[in-house]
CSV table of C-alpha atoms in Angstrom, one decimal:
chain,number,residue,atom,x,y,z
B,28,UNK,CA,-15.6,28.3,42.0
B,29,UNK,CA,-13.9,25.9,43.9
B,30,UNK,CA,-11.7,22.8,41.8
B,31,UNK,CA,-13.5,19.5,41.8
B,32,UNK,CA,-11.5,17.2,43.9
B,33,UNK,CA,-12.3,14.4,41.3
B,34,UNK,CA,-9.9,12.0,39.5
B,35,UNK,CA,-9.3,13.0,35.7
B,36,UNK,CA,-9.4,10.7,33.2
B,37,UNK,CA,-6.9,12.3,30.4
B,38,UNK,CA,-8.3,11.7,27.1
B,39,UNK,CA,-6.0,9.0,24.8
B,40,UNK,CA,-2.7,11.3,23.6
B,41,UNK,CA,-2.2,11.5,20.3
B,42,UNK,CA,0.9,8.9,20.8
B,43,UNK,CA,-1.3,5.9,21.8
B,44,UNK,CA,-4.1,6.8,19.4
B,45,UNK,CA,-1.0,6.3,16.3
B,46,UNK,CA,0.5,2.8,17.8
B,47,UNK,CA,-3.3,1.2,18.2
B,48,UNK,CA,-3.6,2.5,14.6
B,49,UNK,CA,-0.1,1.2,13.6
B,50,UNK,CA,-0.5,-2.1,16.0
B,51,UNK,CA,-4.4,-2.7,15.0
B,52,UNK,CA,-4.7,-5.9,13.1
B,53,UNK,CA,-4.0,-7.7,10.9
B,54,UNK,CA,-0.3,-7.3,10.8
B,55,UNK,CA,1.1,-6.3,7.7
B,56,UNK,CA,4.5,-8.1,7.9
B,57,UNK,CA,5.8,-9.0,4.3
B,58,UNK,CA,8.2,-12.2,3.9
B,59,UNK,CA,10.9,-12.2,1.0
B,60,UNK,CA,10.6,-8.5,0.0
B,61,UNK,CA,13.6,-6.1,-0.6
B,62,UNK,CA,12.1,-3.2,-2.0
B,63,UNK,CA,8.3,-1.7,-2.6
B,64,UNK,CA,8.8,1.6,-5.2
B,65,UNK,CA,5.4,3.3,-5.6
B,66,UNK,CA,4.7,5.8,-8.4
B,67,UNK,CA,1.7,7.9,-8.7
B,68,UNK,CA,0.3,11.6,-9.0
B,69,UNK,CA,1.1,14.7,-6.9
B,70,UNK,CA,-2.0,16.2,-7.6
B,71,UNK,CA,-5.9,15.4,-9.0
B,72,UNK,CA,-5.5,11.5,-9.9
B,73,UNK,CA,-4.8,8.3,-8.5
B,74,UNK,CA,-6.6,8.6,-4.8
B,75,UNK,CA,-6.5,5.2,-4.3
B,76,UNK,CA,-2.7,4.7,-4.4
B,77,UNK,CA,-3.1,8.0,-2.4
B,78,UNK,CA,-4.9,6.8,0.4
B,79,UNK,CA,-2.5,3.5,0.5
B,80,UNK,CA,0.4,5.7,1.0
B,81,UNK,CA,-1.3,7.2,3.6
B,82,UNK,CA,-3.2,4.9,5.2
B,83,UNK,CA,-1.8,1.5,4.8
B,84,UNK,CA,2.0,2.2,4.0
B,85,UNK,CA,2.7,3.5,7.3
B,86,UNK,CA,1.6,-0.2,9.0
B,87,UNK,CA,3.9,-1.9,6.6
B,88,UNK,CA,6.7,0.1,7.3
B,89,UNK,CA,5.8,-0.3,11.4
B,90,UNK,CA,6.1,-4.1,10.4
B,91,UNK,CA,8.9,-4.2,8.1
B,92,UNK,CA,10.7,-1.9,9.6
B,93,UNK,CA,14.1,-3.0,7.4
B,94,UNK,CA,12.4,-3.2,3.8
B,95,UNK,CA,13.0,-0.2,1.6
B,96,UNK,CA,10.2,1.8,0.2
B,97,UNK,CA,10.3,4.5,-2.1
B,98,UNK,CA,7.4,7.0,-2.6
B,99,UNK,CA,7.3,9.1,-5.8
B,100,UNK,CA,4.9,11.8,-5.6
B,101,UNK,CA,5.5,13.0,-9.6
B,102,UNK,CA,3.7,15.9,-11.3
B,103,UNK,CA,0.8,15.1,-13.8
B,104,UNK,CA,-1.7,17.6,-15.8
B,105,UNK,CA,-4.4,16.6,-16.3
B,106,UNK,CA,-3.5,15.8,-19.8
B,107,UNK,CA,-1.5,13.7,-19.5
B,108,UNK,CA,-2.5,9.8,-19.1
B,109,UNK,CA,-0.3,7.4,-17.5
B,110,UNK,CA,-1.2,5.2,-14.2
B,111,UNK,CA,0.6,4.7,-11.0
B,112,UNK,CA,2.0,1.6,-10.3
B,113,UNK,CA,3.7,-0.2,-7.5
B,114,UNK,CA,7.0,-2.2,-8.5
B,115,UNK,CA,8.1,-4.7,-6.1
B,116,UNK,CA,11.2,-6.2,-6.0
B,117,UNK,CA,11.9,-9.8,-4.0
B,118,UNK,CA,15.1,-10.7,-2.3
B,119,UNK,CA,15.6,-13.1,-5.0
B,120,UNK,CA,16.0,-10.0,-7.8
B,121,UNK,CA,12.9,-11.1,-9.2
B,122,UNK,CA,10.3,-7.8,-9.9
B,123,UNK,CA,6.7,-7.8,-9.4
B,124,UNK,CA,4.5,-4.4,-10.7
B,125,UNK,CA,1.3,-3.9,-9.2
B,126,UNK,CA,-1.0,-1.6,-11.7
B,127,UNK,CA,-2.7,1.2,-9.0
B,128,UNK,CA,-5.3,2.7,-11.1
B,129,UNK,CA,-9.0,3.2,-10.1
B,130,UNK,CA,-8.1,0.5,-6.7
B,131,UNK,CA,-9.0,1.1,-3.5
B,132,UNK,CA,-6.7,1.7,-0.6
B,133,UNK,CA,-7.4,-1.5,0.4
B,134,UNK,CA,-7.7,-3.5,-2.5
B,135,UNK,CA,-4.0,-2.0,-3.4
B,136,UNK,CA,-3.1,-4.0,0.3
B,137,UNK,CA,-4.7,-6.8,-0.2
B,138,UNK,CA,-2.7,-7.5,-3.7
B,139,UNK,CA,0.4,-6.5,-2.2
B,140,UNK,CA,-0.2,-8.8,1.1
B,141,UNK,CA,-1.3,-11.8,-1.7
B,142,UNK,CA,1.7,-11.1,-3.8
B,143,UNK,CA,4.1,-11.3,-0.3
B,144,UNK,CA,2.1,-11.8,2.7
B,145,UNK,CA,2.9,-15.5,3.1
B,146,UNK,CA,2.0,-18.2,5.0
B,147,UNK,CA,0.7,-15.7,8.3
B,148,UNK,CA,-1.7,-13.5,5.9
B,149,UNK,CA,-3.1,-16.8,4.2
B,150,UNK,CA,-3.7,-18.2,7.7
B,151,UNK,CA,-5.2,-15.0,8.6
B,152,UNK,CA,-7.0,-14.4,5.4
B,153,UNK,CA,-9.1,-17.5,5.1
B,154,UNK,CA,-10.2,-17.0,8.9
B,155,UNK,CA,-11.5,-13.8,8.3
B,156,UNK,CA,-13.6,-15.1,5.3
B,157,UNK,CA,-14.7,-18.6,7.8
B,158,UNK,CA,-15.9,-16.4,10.1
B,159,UNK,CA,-17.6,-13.9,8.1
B,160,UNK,CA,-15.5,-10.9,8.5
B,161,UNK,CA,-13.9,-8.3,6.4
B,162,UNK,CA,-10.4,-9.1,5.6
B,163,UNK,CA,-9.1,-5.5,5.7
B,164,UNK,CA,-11.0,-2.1,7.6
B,165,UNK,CA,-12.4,-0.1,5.1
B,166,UNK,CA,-14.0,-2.8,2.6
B,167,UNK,CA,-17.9,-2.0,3.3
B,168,UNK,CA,-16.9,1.3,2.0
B,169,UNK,CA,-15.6,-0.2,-0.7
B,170,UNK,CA,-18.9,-2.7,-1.4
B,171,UNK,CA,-21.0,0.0,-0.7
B,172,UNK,CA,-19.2,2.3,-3.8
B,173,UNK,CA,-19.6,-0.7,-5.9
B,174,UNK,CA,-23.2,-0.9,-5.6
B,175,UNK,CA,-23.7,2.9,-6.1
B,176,UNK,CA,-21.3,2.7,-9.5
B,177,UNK,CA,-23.7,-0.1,-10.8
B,178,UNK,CA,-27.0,1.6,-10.2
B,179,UNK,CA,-25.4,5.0,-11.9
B,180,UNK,CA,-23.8,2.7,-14.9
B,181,UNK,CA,-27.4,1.3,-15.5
B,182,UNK,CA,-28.6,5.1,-16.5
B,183,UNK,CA,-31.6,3.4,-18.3
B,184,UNK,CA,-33.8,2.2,-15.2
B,185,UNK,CA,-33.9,5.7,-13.3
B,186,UNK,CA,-34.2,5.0,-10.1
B,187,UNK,CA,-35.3,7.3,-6.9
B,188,UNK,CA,-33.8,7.6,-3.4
B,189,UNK,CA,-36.4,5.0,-2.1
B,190,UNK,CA,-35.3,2.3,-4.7
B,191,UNK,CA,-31.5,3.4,-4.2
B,192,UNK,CA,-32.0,3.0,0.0
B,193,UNK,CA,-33.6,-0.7,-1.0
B,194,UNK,CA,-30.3,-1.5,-2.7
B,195,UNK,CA,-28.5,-0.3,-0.4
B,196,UNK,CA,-30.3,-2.5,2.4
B,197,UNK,CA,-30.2,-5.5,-0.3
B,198,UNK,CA,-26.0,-5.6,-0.1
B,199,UNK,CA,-26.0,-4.8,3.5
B,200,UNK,CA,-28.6,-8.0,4.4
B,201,UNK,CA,-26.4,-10.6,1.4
B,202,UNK,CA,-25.5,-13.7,3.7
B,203,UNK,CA,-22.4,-13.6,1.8
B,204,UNK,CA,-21.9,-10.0,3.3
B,205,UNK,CA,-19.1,-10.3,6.1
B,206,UNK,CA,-20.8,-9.5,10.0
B,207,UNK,CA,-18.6,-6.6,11.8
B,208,UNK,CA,-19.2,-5.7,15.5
B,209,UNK,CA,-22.0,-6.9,17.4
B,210,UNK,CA,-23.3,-8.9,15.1
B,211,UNK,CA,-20.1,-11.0,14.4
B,212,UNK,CA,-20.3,-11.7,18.1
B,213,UNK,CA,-24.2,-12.7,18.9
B,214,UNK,CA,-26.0,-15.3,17.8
């Protein structure tokens, strides 16, 4: 068979698809910081401060690119009982620890970005929550758990699929729910 004579359109190389995931916003830039240390499991415990490390850390060190971090991936059995935790450390010498257990990537971002986001993240912050949008990706997720861990700790009302799918349509309808995509942008 004869080539088609077309124009190809390359798909996005794996280059560009890291920098729009590394540029995407908001910016993560911290003000005042000299050192983030972050402590957690190798192994079968702490996902959240997991899925920071490898989600979110990677945009503040694109934005920082001078502040120190230290990752320490330390064995735990599962016997043992101890949570990770996030030590920060300003340029003043002052320490800040951030307590890691059971948060979500992006909860774990948020408290960081509140603890030394300053005055950009505040600005940005409250015009995310004006305008009815989620402050950080990933937060429906999070709401959506939320309502699945309160119908399973209520164990006495036994609900079925069809009363869990209502539930689930109740949270996503809230008018205090933020509006992502179209809906932000039509009337």
């Amino acid at each position: 068979m004869p080539r088609r004579r077309g124009k190809f359109i390359p798909p996005p190389s794996h280059l560009s698809r890291v920098l729009e995931h590394l540029n995407a916003g908001p910016r993560l830039a911290l003000t005042g910081l000299r050192r983030i240390s972050l402590t957690y499991a190798a192994k079968n415990d702490h996902m959240g401060a997991r899925h920071f490390v490898k989600e979110k850390l990677p945009r503040i060190r694109w934005a920082n690119p001078l502040l120190e971090i230290a990752v320490h991936r330390v064995p735990k059995t599962r016997e043992e009982t101890w949570a990770p935790h996030a030590t920060v450390e300003f340029e003043d010498g002052k320490t800040s620890t951030i307590d890691l257990s059971n948060k979500w990537s992006t909860t774990i971002a948020k408290e960081l970005m509140d603890l030394a986001g300053g005055d950009p993240w505040k600005a940005y912050k409250s015009a995310a929550l004006a305008a009815g949008h989620p402050i950080l990706p990933g937060e429906e997720k999070e709401r959506l758990a939320q309502v699945a861990k309160r119908s399973k700790a209520n164990p006495t009302k036994s609900s079925s699929p069809e009363e869990l799918e209502a539930q689930v349509q109740d949270t996503l309808n809230e008018p205090s729910r933020p509006k992502t995509g179209a809906a932000a942008i039509l009337p």
